[in-house]
Amino acid sequence: MEKLLTKVLLDNATELFGQAVNENSVQFQKTKKEFKGDITLVTFPFVKLMKCSPAEAAQKIGDFLHNKVEHISGFNVVNGFLNLEIAPEYWVDQLRSIDQNERFGLQEADSKPTIMVEYSSPNTNKPLHLGHLRNIFLGYSVAEILKANGHKVVKTQIINDRGIHICKSMLAWERYSPLNERGERETPSNTGLKGDKLVGKYYVEFDKHFNQQAKEFISAWESGDFSSVSTDVENEFKRLSAAKEGKEDPKAIAGLDDKIKDLAKNQTEILKAAKDMLIKWEARDPAVYQLWTTMNGWVYKGFDQTYELMGVDFDKLYYESDTFLLGKDVVMEGLKKGVFYQREDGSVWIDLTSDGLDEKLVLRSDGTAVYMTQDIGTAIDRYKDFPDLDGIIYTVGNEQDYHFKVLFLILKKLGYTWADNCYHLSYGMVDLPTGKMKSREGTVVDADDLMLEVIDKARVMTEERGHIEGMTEEEREALYKMIGLGGLKYYLLKVDPKKRMMFNPEESIELNGNTGPFIQYAHARIQSLLSKAGDIGSFNTVVINEQEQELIKHLSAFPEVIEEAGKMYSPALIANYSFELVKLYNGFYQSIQILSEEDEQLRSFRLHLSKNVGKTINTAMKLIGISVPNRM
RNA sequence: GGUCGCGUAGCUCAGCUGGAUAGAGCAACUGCCUUCUAAGCAGUAGGUCACAGGUUCGAAUCCUGUCGCGAUCACCA
């Protein structure tokens, strides 16, 4: 309707305004609740052209549209705002066409270019935590939203399966894992621990010894004992300690203490051992490689379990161990082309100062790759893997904003025009009421624990309410899972992804208000209603009330919401839309009777309306990865 | 210190490509289940949109500055 009205105004601009007008000056908005009408035109932009007061302009345009456009049944003017009223029959027609469209809101599948969405990039030395949950749910949802917009989507994850951090877990496991009576070290099968948890446990174990060894160095140094370190280290320690003298600012002192700690850490035997292991790994040392394969295997099994519970999947997996060497030749080519430059020590850099950024290293002086090198190579590689790829979306926290800014800029400078289609889906960190999540302080919320907790909470609360008689044990378990995870996903996705958010454990398992279960409940009620109704018949002419009209109006907006959510990469728009829809429906549901309505036409209309609200809830929730029950 | 982001009700968040009297949920308080699922509905109360300027017919929204919070600025990943 809005498009139609805009077109009518533009087509008749000369007659109305005396000259052609820019499309941007035609501003429609939803009519505010307190005024009569459905759609409102802001008339201020036309006042000058028409050389009259806003009220007169509105009156004139209102008269014109009223006569010209079929469904405009009336209008009123308030403060220069033209509130247009749309005939109820128009909305009834809208409902009919929504009803006939099984894929309401969705664009034709695969009608738009292919987009890759990378939405998980776990390290294999630690289990997944709450931050990963936001990341993964967000990326999964955006992938689904893009599909709904007609894009072909390749879901992917990059698995960080190599590097010093993995070696740390490996080393600690070899050194500190107790042997059982059969002489075996701990494994997932002989401990019953999930593989990622077991490996994570040894990463923590490494850190413990690591810190202990560093501490020993520092106390030795503080007592003047430098017997086990080089004079360079000795001098550096003395320099840092001297710098601390006389400093008042606790932050500055803490910074220096950190540097001292790093210095000590670098001297530890255990870190050196881990580094040796990494070198052996890179040389494909059979024993190290074997250990690496085994332990990563445990982790993947653990991750798979977590992903399954989360209800997410991937079309293509990338492993860093396969890709970490990529990009070097591209850098060498870029060097020849003059995109990069080489310093005396042989390291390769790019100067981005003219773009307002810094100089950035892309190859170390020893010729090895850095993170950036790898990312350049990997991106190019992905376009080789998927020749019809149009863009890549990287779902990564906003702490890496700078990295991606640089990455895309480099790709562009290297001449890859598709760099413009790469997008960093940057999301804000998740905070806890107690502050930031810090692994060192043990305040990290484990993904598995959290999911089991919300499911358990859903169980307790569902049993309390007792709508589950007659359900099998399996059905009940599925329901608890649906509600618990629905609540958690909704909680994490309802806020704007770009924003830092607060995770309140209490609120995340709430069932009332703006929550997943609230929306699921509405769906269950609708299904219950429909199953009691039997044949829902058909309707021709009905007189609908304001609530019904508002509901249809809101339903009609669904396709645009999906489109907007796709453009903004924002599941939050879908969540908020759904919440509004359910609030409107609940108001309607509670204020009228449906099954006992005597007017057959009206009864049928209301059932159709309910059915389509249910259908839309289902579609919308699927887009944010949430399933909806028929009973709860 | 440079760069980027954020600051809206007691709490958590919408609204931000400028438009009417700034909206929800939670928490608090009032009502509503002999009637389709009360995980619901109706209502009351709660605001210097961090602060100060500027642009505009009109600013929570755009610009500048100040304050506060966060991130980032590695031959780490």
XYZ file of C-alpha atoms (C1' of nucleotides) in Angstrom:
709
model
C 0.000 0.000 0.000
C 2.797 2.361 0.923
C 4.524 1.701 -2.370
C 1.316 2.265 -4.256
C 0.669 5.569 -2.513
C 4.223 6.726 -3.093
C 3.890 5.938 -6.757
C 0.600 7.791 -7.032
C 2.127 10.845 -5.391
C 5.211 10.784 -7.586
C 3.189 10.267 -10.752
C 0.932 13.150 -9.951
C 3.526 15.430 -8.443
C 3.169 18.138 -11.069
C -0.535 18.392 -10.553
C -0.300 18.357 -6.760
C 2.916 20.194 -6.035
C 3.560 22.052 -9.263
C 6.763 20.153 -9.910
C 8.324 16.693 -9.741
C 9.401 15.631 -6.260
C 12.152 13.452 -4.963
C 11.103 10.043 -3.731
C 12.868 10.732 -0.443
C 10.528 13.553 0.390
C 7.581 11.185 0.361
C 7.668 9.958 3.932
C 5.094 7.497 5.128
C 4.965 6.094 8.617
C 2.638 3.983 10.665
C -0.154 6.026 12.173
C 0.276 6.414 15.900
C -2.153 4.494 18.051
C -3.821 7.566 19.450
C -4.982 8.777 16.043
C -7.466 7.339 13.614
C -5.976 5.937 10.466
C -3.563 3.329 9.165
C -0.822 5.105 7.339
C 0.445 8.623 7.756
C 2.057 11.012 5.336
C 4.387 13.663 6.694
C 3.433 16.780 4.782
C 6.140 19.178 5.894
C 8.378 18.493 2.902
C 5.624 19.675 0.548
C 4.598 22.796 2.370
C 7.058 25.059 0.613
C 6.245 23.673 -2.818
C 2.540 24.087 -2.313
C 2.876 27.500 -0.724
C 0.326 26.836 1.973
C 0.115 25.723 5.589
C 0.815 22.115 6.534
C -2.849 21.626 7.369
C -3.971 22.878 3.970
C -1.397 20.793 2.201
C -2.476 17.708 4.093
C -6.108 18.429 3.290
C -5.335 18.815 -0.389
C -3.247 15.665 -0.635
C -5.788 13.782 1.434
C -8.622 14.762 -0.898
C -6.555 13.752 -3.853
C -5.592 10.312 -2.547
C -9.073 9.679 -1.232
C -10.489 10.138 -4.724
C -7.700 8.498 -6.597
C -6.803 5.383 -4.635
C -9.301 2.592 -4.275
C -8.914 1.454 -0.685
C -8.423 4.824 0.923
C -11.698 5.187 2.760
C -11.058 8.443 4.540
C -8.497 10.661 6.185
C -7.886 13.179 8.905
C -5.320 15.859 9.469
C -3.541 16.470 12.773
C -0.700 18.945 13.163
C 0.209 18.689 9.551
C 0.218 14.914 9.547
C -2.101 13.303 7.046
C -3.592 10.149 8.536
C -5.048 7.979 5.816
C -7.631 5.366 6.599
C -7.635 2.157 4.692
C -10.883 0.264 4.184
C -11.317 -2.862 6.322
C -12.071 -4.929 3.232
C -8.570 -4.219 2.065
C -7.181 -5.878 5.197
C -9.531 -8.817 4.897
C -8.213 -9.295 1.376
C -4.686 -9.115 2.698
C -5.402 -11.917 5.132
C -6.806 -14.007 2.289
C -3.646 -13.657 0.270
C -1.446 -14.353 3.285
C -3.492 -17.453 3.951
C -2.962 -18.727 0.450
C 0.780 -18.247 0.602
C 2.401 -21.204 2.312
C 5.769 -19.454 2.159
C 4.452 -16.139 3.417
C 7.302 -13.751 4.049
C 9.895 -15.842 2.256
C 11.479 -15.048 -1.085
C 11.936 -17.681 -3.731
C 14.718 -20.031 -2.651
C 18.091 -19.665 -4.352
C 16.928 -16.656 -6.326
C 19.766 -14.483 -5.039
C 23.559 -14.809 -5.011
C 25.436 -17.241 -2.808
C 26.726 -15.962 0.486
C 29.041 -17.752 2.871
C 28.374 -17.235 6.537
C 31.186 -18.146 8.883
C 29.696 -18.277 12.313
C 31.930 -20.298 14.512
C 35.665 -20.234 14.985
C 36.404 -22.320 18.041
C 39.812 -23.083 19.472
C 40.320 -26.765 20.109
C 41.925 -26.247 23.477
C 38.825 -25.095 25.316
C 35.116 -25.904 25.483
C 32.566 -23.464 24.100
C 31.159 -20.811 26.394
C 28.411 -18.219 26.554
C 30.223 -15.862 24.180
C 30.326 -18.621 21.572
C 26.619 -19.145 22.074
C 25.827 -15.576 21.106
C 28.198 -15.820 18.178
C 26.831 -19.100 16.889
C 23.142 -18.408 17.409
C 23.600 -15.043 15.748
C 25.423 -16.380 12.714
C 23.069 -19.288 12.312
C 20.104 -16.961 12.435
C 21.584 -14.516 9.966
C 22.247 -17.419 7.612
C 18.597 -18.456 7.898
C 17.430 -14.888 7.378
C 19.532 -14.590 4.240
C 18.031 -17.824 2.963
C 14.590 -16.415 3.637
C 15.606 -13.456 1.500
C 16.339 -15.829 -1.357
C 20.075 -16.166 -0.990
C 21.896 -19.413 -1.358
C 23.911 -19.788 1.819
C 26.989 -21.779 2.732
C 27.331 -22.128 6.479
C 30.842 -22.646 7.636
C 33.149 -22.677 10.603
C 36.882 -22.243 10.829
C 38.380 -24.511 13.404
C 41.404 -23.196 15.164
C 43.084 -26.542 15.539
C 46.751 -25.612 15.591
C 49.154 -23.335 17.362
C 50.802 -22.939 20.693
C 47.553 -23.139 22.643
C 46.863 -26.667 21.417
C 50.393 -27.703 22.267
C 49.861 -26.436 25.786
C 46.957 -28.824 26.328
C 48.879 -31.662 24.705
C 51.956 -31.107 26.820
C 50.016 -30.834 30.061
C 48.108 -34.002 29.279
C 51.345 -35.890 28.654
C 52.915 -34.588 31.813
C 50.154 -34.386 34.335
C 47.441 -36.828 33.412
C 47.367 -39.565 36.040
C 47.719 -43.149 34.898
C 44.994 -45.625 35.703
C 45.534 -49.247 36.768
C 46.009 -50.237 33.134
C 48.663 -47.606 32.694
C 46.499 -45.366 30.513
C 46.264 -41.601 30.769
C 42.874 -39.961 31.006
C 40.699 -40.187 27.919
C 37.061 -39.333 27.318
C 36.156 -42.996 27.380
C 37.936 -43.928 30.596
C 36.797 -40.819 32.461
C 33.399 -40.264 30.904
C 34.369 -36.651 30.370
C 33.319 -34.864 27.209
C 36.362 -34.584 24.948
C 36.487 -30.796 24.789
C 36.124 -30.629 28.557
C 38.974 -33.038 29.092
C 41.306 -31.127 26.805
C 40.215 -27.861 28.373
C 41.023 -29.268 31.779
C 44.623 -29.833 30.711
C 44.855 -26.375 29.210
C 43.995 -25.026 32.635
C 46.496 -27.442 34.158
C 49.194 -26.073 31.858
C 48.369 -22.553 32.889
C 48.653 -23.457 36.545
C 52.196 -24.782 36.168
C 53.045 -22.012 33.763
C 52.125 -19.345 36.283
C 53.846 -21.194 39.097
C 57.117 -21.345 37.180
C 56.880 -17.689 36.257
C 56.221 -16.764 39.855
C 59.341 -18.599 40.935
C 61.421 -16.579 38.515
C 60.002 -13.319 39.725
C 60.640 -14.043 43.378
C 64.182 -15.155 42.559
C 64.776 -11.938 40.623
C 63.290 -9.842 43.378
C 65.789 -11.361 45.791
C 68.589 -10.588 43.356
C 69.107 -14.083 42.006
C 69.614 -13.976 38.216
C 71.689 -17.137 37.994
C 69.354 -18.979 35.656
C 68.685 -16.212 33.116
C 70.668 -14.215 30.589
C 71.958 -10.740 31.333
C 69.489 -9.343 28.784
C 66.638 -10.637 30.867
C 68.294 -9.395 34.018
C 68.665 -5.926 32.580
C 65.122 -5.862 31.283
C 63.782 -6.847 34.682
C 65.830 -4.153 36.359
C 64.676 -1.591 33.849
C 60.995 -2.457 34.397
C 61.370 -2.515 38.166
C 63.096 0.847 38.102
C 60.279 2.249 35.982
C 57.830 1.242 38.682
C 59.598 3.388 41.248
C 57.848 6.614 41.922
C 54.826 5.740 39.768
C 51.530 6.541 41.480
C 49.009 5.487 38.866
C 47.923 1.928 39.749
C 47.165 1.243 36.095
C 50.691 2.088 35.036
C 52.121 -0.105 37.772
C 49.834 -2.971 36.797
C 50.991 -2.557 33.215
C 54.609 -2.844 34.233
C 53.856 -5.813 36.443
C 52.258 -7.495 33.438
C 55.390 -6.893 31.433
C 57.523 -8.387 34.165
C 55.215 -11.363 34.290
C 55.472 -11.819 30.527
C 59.234 -11.620 30.790
C 59.225 -14.320 33.443
C 56.780 -16.466 31.500
C 59.076 -16.381 28.535
C 61.837 -17.901 30.643
C 59.804 -20.847 31.863
C 60.790 -24.341 30.957
C 57.183 -25.346 30.353
C 56.602 -22.688 27.696
C 59.814 -23.638 25.976
C 58.663 -27.240 25.968
C 55.344 -26.217 24.412
C 57.148 -24.201 21.763
C 59.363 -27.185 20.989
C 56.269 -29.225 20.557
C 54.864 -26.706 18.094
C 58.052 -26.871 16.069
C 57.852 -30.647 16.054
C 54.209 -30.426 14.985
C 55.126 -28.191 12.081
C 57.818 -30.716 11.115
C 55.133 -33.421 11.200
C 56.863 -35.312 13.988
C 54.898 -38.599 14.080
C 54.455 -38.823 17.837
C 53.362 -35.217 18.222
C 51.126 -35.451 15.207
C 49.540 -38.583 16.572
C 48.850 -36.946 19.906
C 47.485 -33.866 18.181
C 45.136 -35.923 16.027
C 43.912 -37.912 18.989
C 43.220 -34.977 21.233
C 41.598 -32.889 18.527
C 39.439 -35.910 17.733
C 38.156 -35.849 21.302
C 37.404 -32.173 21.020
C 35.482 -32.513 17.751
C 33.310 -35.193 19.265
C 32.586 -32.880 22.161
C 31.851 -29.917 19.899
C 29.549 -32.027 17.756
C 27.502 -32.839 20.818
C 27.302 -29.183 21.757
C 26.350 -28.123 18.240
C 23.696 -30.777 18.110
C 22.113 -29.583 21.297
C 22.302 -26.026 19.998
C 20.504 -27.112 16.853
C 23.005 -25.672 14.404
C 24.804 -27.196 11.457
C 27.491 -26.430 8.907
C 27.798 -27.063 5.196
C 31.551 -26.805 5.045
C 34.346 -27.001 7.577
C 37.670 -25.224 7.376
C 40.594 -26.265 9.527
C 43.339 -23.877 10.323
C 45.890 -26.641 10.045
C 44.987 -26.752 6.346
C 44.891 -23.035 5.765
C 47.618 -21.571 7.950
C 50.161 -21.609 5.146
C 47.843 -19.933 2.659
C 48.359 -16.344 1.711
C 52.122 -16.241 1.562
C 52.284 -16.420 -2.231
C 49.551 -13.820 -2.493
C 51.652 -11.569 -0.323
C 54.684 -12.155 -2.523
C 52.614 -11.261 -5.596
C 51.326 -8.186 -3.852
C 54.868 -7.258 -3.047
C 55.766 -7.335 -6.746
C 52.702 -5.260 -7.575
C 53.743 -2.719 -4.991
C 50.775 -3.180 -2.715
C 53.157 -4.229 0.046
C 56.695 -3.192 0.836
C 59.617 -5.008 2.410
C 61.747 -3.765 5.258
C 65.441 -4.332 5.672
C 64.918 -7.282 7.979
C 62.844 -8.969 5.289
C 59.436 -8.508 6.939
C 56.601 -7.451 4.635
C 54.199 -4.642 5.468
C 51.342 -2.642 4.073
C 51.104 1.070 4.647
C 47.508 2.028 5.327
C 48.208 5.431 6.795
C 46.618 7.176 3.819
C 43.410 5.277 4.658
C 43.534 6.490 8.231
C 44.896 3.196 9.548
C 48.359 2.069 10.552
C 51.116 0.092 8.975
C 50.406 -3.573 9.238
C 52.689 -6.577 9.132
C 51.682 -9.271 6.670
C 54.765 -11.517 6.755
C 57.353 -11.937 9.501
C 61.039 -11.358 8.888
C 61.591 -15.102 9.023
C 59.066 -15.463 6.225
C 56.347 -17.052 8.330
C 52.739 -16.028 8.180
C 50.762 -14.038 10.691
C 47.016 -14.190 11.287
C 46.385 -11.599 8.605
C 48.351 -13.510 5.973
C 46.273 -16.540 6.652
C 43.002 -14.671 6.469
C 43.933 -13.168 3.134
C 44.763 -16.592 1.758
C 41.714 -18.240 3.227
C 39.316 -15.694 1.791
C 40.759 -16.148 -1.683
C 40.660 -19.883 -1.245
C 36.988 -19.804 -0.406
C 36.197 -18.074 -3.667
C 38.044 -20.902 -5.368
C 36.051 -23.499 -3.442
C 32.778 -21.817 -4.328
C 33.077 -20.121 -7.688
C 29.589 -18.635 -7.499
C 30.298 -17.054 -4.132
C 29.134 -13.464 -3.933
C 30.171 -12.522 -0.429
C 31.467 -13.752 2.898
C 30.057 -12.825 6.262
C 32.360 -13.235 9.229
C 30.535 -13.543 12.514
C 33.213 -12.417 14.910
C 33.209 -10.261 18.036
C 33.715 -6.519 17.802
C 37.112 -6.772 19.428
C 38.293 -7.647 15.941
C 36.750 -4.661 14.164
C 40.157 -3.317 13.283
C 41.431 -6.620 11.963
C 38.572 -6.974 9.504
C 38.727 -3.381 8.419
C 42.333 -4.016 7.476
C 41.664 -7.416 5.927
C 38.968 -6.144 3.585
C 41.038 -3.142 2.647
C 44.032 -5.302 1.788
C 41.914 -7.638 -0.326
C 40.580 -4.645 -2.168
C 44.025 -3.253 -2.762
C 45.087 -6.619 -4.074
C 42.407 -6.191 -6.701
C 39.730 -8.550 -5.437
C 36.556 -6.670 -6.229
C 34.479 -9.063 -4.160
C 36.125 -7.586 -1.081
C 33.273 -5.081 -1.135
C 30.886 -7.946 -0.478
C 32.731 -9.165 2.577
C 31.130 -8.151 5.810
C 32.230 -8.360 9.380
C 29.139 -9.251 11.373
C 30.515 -7.691 14.486
C 28.705 -8.423 17.705
C 29.129 -7.007 21.174
C 30.547 -8.877 24.105
C 28.348 -10.630 26.633
C 28.721 -9.358 30.173
C 27.589 -11.011 33.368
C 25.987 -9.185 36.290
C 29.266 -9.830 38.075
C 31.220 -8.139 35.296
C 33.135 -9.430 32.327
C 33.673 -13.093 31.626
C 37.272 -13.911 32.311
C 38.679 -17.368 31.924
C 41.491 -16.562 34.311
C 39.024 -15.675 37.016
C 36.865 -18.674 36.311
C 33.797 -16.591 35.544
C 33.246 -18.146 32.152
C 29.802 -19.637 31.650
C 30.134 -23.005 29.958
C 27.880 -23.545 26.955
C 26.857 -27.100 27.798
C 26.220 -26.341 31.449
C 24.107 -23.358 30.564
C 21.993 -25.227 28.046
C 21.387 -28.122 30.436
C 20.462 -25.657 33.128
C 17.858 -23.840 31.057
C 16.385 -27.136 29.903
C 16.177 -28.312 33.472
C 14.506 -25.105 34.512
C 12.018 -25.519 31.680
C 11.265 -28.996 32.967
C 10.488 -27.790 36.463
C 8.301 -24.941 35.308
C 6.455 -26.994 32.734
C 5.684 -29.704 35.273
C 4.310 -27.054 37.604
C 1.844 -25.885 35.004
C 0.673 -29.313 34.000
C -0.368 -29.024 30.375
C 1.484 -32.213 29.622
C -0.893 -35.023 30.563
C -0.998 -37.669 27.918
C 2.410 -36.832 26.527
C 4.992 -39.561 26.302
C 8.263 -39.257 28.156
C 10.022 -38.571 24.859
C 7.590 -35.833 23.916
C 8.062 -34.226 27.278
C 11.821 -34.244 27.027
C 11.601 -32.712 23.557
C 9.288 -30.050 24.918
C 11.597 -29.116 27.801
C 14.442 -28.818 25.360
C 12.384 -26.694 23.007
C 11.336 -24.330 25.761
C 14.689 -24.092 27.502
C 16.696 -23.514 24.362
C 13.980 -21.329 22.867
C 14.230 -19.086 25.884
C 18.003 -18.958 25.756
C 18.220 -18.279 22.034
C 15.544 -15.632 22.191
C 17.267 -13.965 25.110
C 20.557 -13.778 23.235
C 19.065 -12.721 19.917
C 16.473 -10.165 20.944
C 19.039 -7.435 21.450
C 20.774 -5.650 18.633
C 23.775 -7.855 17.728
C 26.105 -4.881 17.499
C 25.553 -3.973 21.107
C 27.300 -5.253 24.153
C 24.732 -7.080 26.227
C 24.129 -8.130 29.778
C 23.449 -11.783 30.426
C 21.352 -12.182 33.497
C 20.953 -15.902 34.289
C 17.711 -15.265 36.133
C 16.134 -13.397 33.256
C 17.319 -15.844 30.622
C 15.064 -18.543 32.012
C 12.035 -16.302 32.469
C 8.834 -17.397 30.798
C 6.888 -14.142 30.990
C 7.132 -10.962 29.003
C 9.505 -10.520 26.106
C 10.766 -14.085 26.068
C 10.901 -17.109 23.813
C 8.445 -19.166 25.863
C 5.915 -16.315 25.743
C 5.943 -16.603 21.973
C 5.969 -20.385 22.010
C 2.981 -20.321 24.337
C 0.967 -18.222 21.920
C 1.713 -20.747 19.209
C 0.636 -23.646 21.407
C -2.628 -21.913 22.244
C -3.354 -21.284 18.594
C -2.704 -24.899 17.678
C -4.913 -26.060 20.499
C -7.631 -23.737 19.302
C -7.365 -24.944 15.731
C -7.462 -28.579 16.678
C -10.628 -27.979 18.679
C -12.181 -26.003 15.848
C -12.109 -28.799 13.277
C -13.025 -27.535 9.829
C -12.341 -23.819 9.823
C -14.589 -23.162 6.835
C -14.310 -20.034 4.751
C -15.388 -16.439 4.953
C -16.587 -13.862 2.460
C -17.853 -10.659 3.926
C -17.074 -9.948 7.522
C -17.090 -6.869 9.645
C -13.823 -6.805 11.530
C -12.935 -4.879 14.642
C -9.971 -2.665 15.240
C -7.855 -5.309 16.952
C -8.363 -7.675 14.056
C -7.430 -4.994 11.606
C -4.290 -4.157 13.591
C -3.333 -7.798 13.624
C -3.630 -8.185 9.868
C -1.749 -4.957 9.380
C 1.081 -6.280 11.483
C 1.030 -9.631 9.718
C 1.283 -7.876 6.376
C 4.488 -6.212 7.436
C 6.294 -9.537 7.894
C 7.934 -9.720 4.446
C 9.402 -6.257 4.871
C 10.694 -7.164 8.314
C 12.497 -10.178 6.873
C 13.963 -8.010 4.176
C 15.117 -5.435 6.688
C 16.543 -8.091 8.989
C 18.543 -9.371 6.033
C 19.854 -5.946 5.158
C 20.760 -5.175 8.747
C 21.947 -8.710 9.585
C 19.756 -8.466 12.621
C 17.774 -11.348 14.137
C 16.672 -8.842 16.777
C 14.273 -7.316 14.247
C 12.619 -10.703 13.790
C 12.417 -11.239 17.545
C 10.880 -7.830 18.169
C 8.422 -8.282 15.345
C 7.329 -11.627 16.764
C 6.888 -10.192 20.212
C 4.674 -7.407 18.861
C 2.678 -9.911 16.858
C 2.077 -12.112 19.871
C 1.102 -9.172 22.054
C -1.467 -8.110 19.484
C -2.729 -11.640 19.130
C -3.039 -12.204 22.862
C -5.046 -9.025 23.186
C -7.342 -10.174 20.431
C -7.584 -13.715 21.786
C -8.516 -12.565 25.242
C -11.094 -10.001 24.236
C -13.304 -12.040 21.928
C -14.662 -15.520 21.562
C -13.698 -17.629 18.619
C -15.084 -21.146 18.897
C -18.404 -20.048 20.297
C -18.853 -17.202 17.825
C -22.252 -17.698 16.242
C -21.635 -15.821 13.030
C -20.120 -18.571 10.875
C -18.289 -16.101 8.673
C -16.772 -14.289 11.575
C -15.817 -17.522 13.313
C -14.082 -18.717 10.184
C -12.339 -15.392 9.727
C -11.004 -15.443 13.266
C -9.801 -18.999 12.899
C -8.034 -18.117 9.667
C -6.510 -15.126 11.341
C -5.302 -17.303 14.225
C -3.959 -19.912 11.875
C -1.916 -17.368 9.967
C -0.596 -15.778 13.110
C 0.528 -19.268 14.130
C 2.107 -19.840 10.755
C 3.959 -16.550 10.942
C 5.163 -17.196 14.485
C 6.506 -20.521 13.314
C 8.335 -19.010 10.343
C 9.738 -16.140 12.372
C 10.963 -18.356 15.184
C 12.607 -20.715 12.733
C 14.576 -17.765 11.432
C 16.070 -17.299 14.848
C 16.602 -21.010 15.329
C 13.695 -21.619 17.694
C 11.145 -24.412 17.410
C 7.584 -23.905 18.566
C 5.433 -26.550 20.252
C 1.806 -27.467 19.606
C 1.208 -27.984 23.300
C 2.901 -26.588 26.346
C 47.900 8.955 23.946
C 45.598 7.653 18.605
C 41.336 5.092 16.536
C 36.459 2.783 16.958
C 31.947 1.901 19.760
C 28.462 2.772 23.688
C 25.536 6.119 27.480
C 17.209 6.243 26.856
C 12.394 4.517 33.344
C 15.129 1.213 39.511
C 16.980 -3.150 35.992
C 17.234 -5.222 30.740
C 16.298 -3.269 26.131
C 13.258 -0.932 21.543
C 13.093 3.650 19.013
C 18.545 6.370 15.845
C 18.361 6.954 6.942
C 15.480 13.871 11.755
C 8.747 14.117 12.436
C 3.079 14.100 16.521
C 2.541 13.742 23.798
C 9.928 8.973 23.868
C 7.894 2.882 23.915
C 8.183 -2.411 25.721
C 9.512 -6.311 29.230
C 11.082 -7.196 34.310
C 10.474 -5.471 39.307
C 6.094 -2.625 42.316
C 0.815 -1.790 42.837
C -5.015 -2.767 41.104
C -8.314 -5.819 38.784
C -9.760 -10.435 35.500
C -9.993 -17.997 35.320
C -18.180 -22.087 36.328
C -16.287 -19.733 29.131
C -11.264 -21.548 23.283
C -4.179 -23.235 27.534
C -3.916 -17.290 33.280
C 3.487 -19.365 30.559
C -2.363 -14.943 29.507
C -5.227 -10.102 29.516
C -6.713 -5.013 31.234
C -4.892 -1.014 34.158
C -1.726 2.400 37.751
C 2.979 4.338 38.652
C 7.834 5.237 36.858
C 12.012 9.894 32.008
C 16.640 16.449 32.478
C 16.997 10.338 26.221
C 25.016 11.361 30.231
C 26.159 16.848 29.948
C 26.914 21.531 27.049
C 26.574 23.940 22.547
C 25.178 23.925 17.160
C 22.224 22.803 12.448
C 16.617 22.680 11.501
C 9.909 24.557 10.819
C 11.100 20.176 14.013
C 16.708 16.600 17.471
C 16.783 10.698 21.701
C 18.116 10.541 16.317
C 22.672 14.761 12.545
C 27.437 17.918 13.864
C 31.131 19.758 17.669
C 33.016 19.601 22.561
C 33.073 17.568 27.733
C 32.457 13.512 31.134
C 31.865 8.197 32.057
C 32.319 3.004 30.302
C 34.337 -0.571 26.803
C 37.313 -2.391 22.740
C 41.632 -1.889 19.866
C 46.451 -0.014 18.500
C 51.961 -7.199 18.793
C 57.243 -10.131 14.015
C 49.942 -13.070 19.525
C 45.878 -15.839 17.583
